[in-house]
Short mmCIF file of C-alpha atoms and ligand atoms in Angstrom, two decimals:
data_model
loop_
_atom_site.label_atom_id
_atom_site.label_comp_id
_atom_site.label_asym_id
_atom_site.label_seq_id
_atom_site.Cartn_x
_atom_site.Cartn_y
_atom_site.Cartn_z
CA UNK L 1 -29.33 40.67 89.14
CA UNK L 2 -26.05 41.79 87.72
CA UNK L 3 -24.01 39.77 90.17
CA UNK L 4 -25.98 36.57 89.45
CA UNK L 5 -25.37 36.92 85.70
CA UNK L 6 -21.66 37.46 86.25
CA UNK L 7 -21.47 34.32 88.37
CA UNK L 8 -23.07 32.15 85.66
CA UNK L 9 -20.71 33.45 83.01
CA UNK L 10 -17.80 32.76 85.31
CA UNK L 11 -18.73 29.09 85.76
CA UNK L 12 -19.17 28.65 82.02
CA UNK L 13 -15.81 30.27 81.40
CA UNK L 14 -14.02 27.85 83.73
CA UNK L 15 -15.65 24.87 82.01
CA UNK L 16 -14.49 26.10 78.60
CA UNK L 17 -10.95 26.58 79.89
CA UNK L 18 -10.84 23.06 81.35
CA UNK L 19 -12.17 21.50 78.16
CA UNK L 20 -9.51 23.34 76.15
CA UNK L 21 -6.65 22.39 78.47
CA UNK L 22 -7.34 18.67 79.07
CA UNK L 23 -7.05 17.29 75.52
CA UNK L 24 -3.68 19.03 75.15
CA UNK L 25 -2.33 17.41 78.31
CA UNK L 26 -3.59 13.99 77.20
CA UNK L 27 -2.05 14.25 73.73
CA UNK L 28 1.33 15.40 75.06
CA UNK L 29 1.52 12.45 77.47
CA UNK L 30 0.95 9.86 74.76
CA UNK L 31 2.95 11.26 71.83
CA UNK L 32 6.44 10.20 72.96
CA UNK L 33 6.47 6.33 72.90
CA UNK L 34 5.32 5.94 69.27
CA UNK L 35 8.41 7.65 67.86
CA UNK L 36 10.91 5.33 69.57
CA UNK L 37 12.64 2.93 67.14
CA UNK L 38 12.84 -0.71 68.09
CA UNK L 39 15.41 -3.28 67.02
CA UNK L 40 15.09 -7.05 66.66
CA UNK L 41 18.34 -9.03 66.62
CA UNK L 42 18.68 -12.03 64.33
CA UNK L 43 21.18 -14.31 66.01
CA UNK L 44 21.72 -18.08 66.08
CA UNK L 45 18.80 -18.58 63.66
CA UNK L 46 16.28 -16.84 65.92
CA UNK L 47 14.57 -13.46 66.28
CA UNK L 48 15.07 -11.67 69.61
CA UNK L 49 12.61 -10.68 70.87
CA UNK L 50 10.45 -13.23 69.03
CA UNK L 51 7.30 -11.24 69.82
CA UNK L 52 7.45 -7.46 69.91
CA UNK L 53 4.59 -5.12 70.83
CA UNK L 54 4.78 -1.56 69.50
CA UNK L 55 2.50 1.44 69.06
CA UNK L 56 1.21 2.23 65.58
CA UNK L 57 3.66 4.44 63.71
CA UNK L 58 6.71 2.70 65.18
CA UNK L 59 9.64 1.80 62.92
CA UNK L 60 11.01 -1.67 63.65
CA UNK L 61 14.55 -2.56 62.54
CA UNK L 62 15.91 -6.08 62.16
CA UNK L 63 19.67 -6.60 62.32
CA UNK L 64 21.35 -9.79 61.16
CA UNK L 65 24.02 -10.82 63.66
CA UNK L 66 24.46 -14.27 62.08
CA UNK L 67 27.09 -15.40 59.58
CA UNK L 68 24.24 -16.87 57.52
CA UNK L 69 21.96 -14.69 55.37
CA UNK L 70 18.34 -14.19 56.44
CA UNK L 71 15.36 -12.73 54.63
CA UNK L 72 12.32 -11.39 56.52
CA UNK L 73 8.78 -11.58 55.21
CA UNK L 74 5.31 -11.61 56.73
CA UNK L 75 2.59 -13.99 55.62
CA UNK L 76 0.40 -11.28 54.03
CA UNK L 77 3.23 -9.60 52.11
CA UNK L 78 2.97 -6.39 54.15
CA UNK L 79 6.74 -6.25 54.51
CA UNK L 80 9.59 -8.15 52.87
CA UNK L 81 13.34 -7.66 53.08
CA UNK L 82 16.12 -8.49 50.69
CA UNK L 83 18.54 -11.19 51.82
CA UNK L 84 20.39 -9.70 54.79
CA UNK L 85 24.07 -10.47 55.10
CA UNK L 86 25.93 -10.19 58.38
CA UNK L 87 25.33 -6.77 60.01
CA UNK L 88 22.74 -5.79 57.38
CA UNK L 89 19.54 -4.18 58.64
CA UNK L 90 15.95 -3.96 57.42
CA UNK L 91 13.35 -1.48 58.69
CA UNK L 92 9.59 -1.28 58.38
CA UNK L 93 7.17 1.28 59.84
CA UNK L 94 3.96 -0.24 61.18
CA UNK L 95 1.19 2.28 60.57
CA UNK L 96 -1.84 0.00 61.10
CA UNK L 97 -2.72 -1.80 64.35
CA UNK L 98 -2.86 -5.57 64.11
CA UNK L 99 -0.78 -8.74 64.42
CA UNK L 100 1.97 -9.40 61.91
CA UNK L 101 3.43 -12.91 62.09
CA UNK L 102 6.58 -13.25 59.99
CA UNK L 103 9.26 -15.76 59.12
CA UNK L 104 12.69 -15.94 57.61
CA UNK L 105 11.80 -16.98 54.07
CA UNK L 106 15.16 -18.79 53.73
CA UNK L 107 14.66 -20.68 57.03
CA UNK L 108 10.87 -20.88 57.51
CA UNK L 109 11.22 -22.45 60.95
CA UNK L 110 12.44 -19.04 62.14
CA UNK L 111 9.25 -17.30 63.28
CA UNK L 112 8.44 -13.99 64.94
CA UNK L 113 5.51 -11.67 65.45
CA UNK L 114 4.95 -7.93 65.63
CA UNK L 115 1.88 -6.79 67.57
CA UNK L 116 0.87 -3.23 66.73
CA UNK L 117 -1.37 -1.41 69.19
CA UNK L 118 -3.30 1.74 68.27
CA UNK L 119 -1.22 4.87 68.92
CA UNK L 120 -2.38 6.71 72.04
CU1 CU A 1 17.11 -17.21 57.93
#
C-alpha cells in the first residue's frame, strides 16, 4: 500500500515539473527577435525594403539617404516624422499587430508598408 501511494505521488511530481519547465523554454526561445531594431533606407525616392514584416514591440528606423527631404506618415496618423534632411533618421516602435501602409507626405507616390505580427 505504501509503495503504490509513493508511485502515484512520483508521477504527479514529474508532471508538475514538466509543466513548470516548458513555458520557460518556450518564452526564452521567442524573446530575442522582437528586440532587434530594423532600418529602412530612403534612397532614390523609394523605401527599401518597401514592405517590412516585424514582431510587435520592434522599433523601425527610417534613414534618408537622398539629397531631397522626405517626410514619413501613415494613413491613420499612427506615426509621422518631421521633414528628414540627408542622413536624418526617424524611429517608431510598433506595439500593436496590424498593417501600417505609409507614404512620404512630400512625395505621395513613395509608398511603403510595415506589417506587425504578434510577438511570440
Ligand atoms: Cu519624399
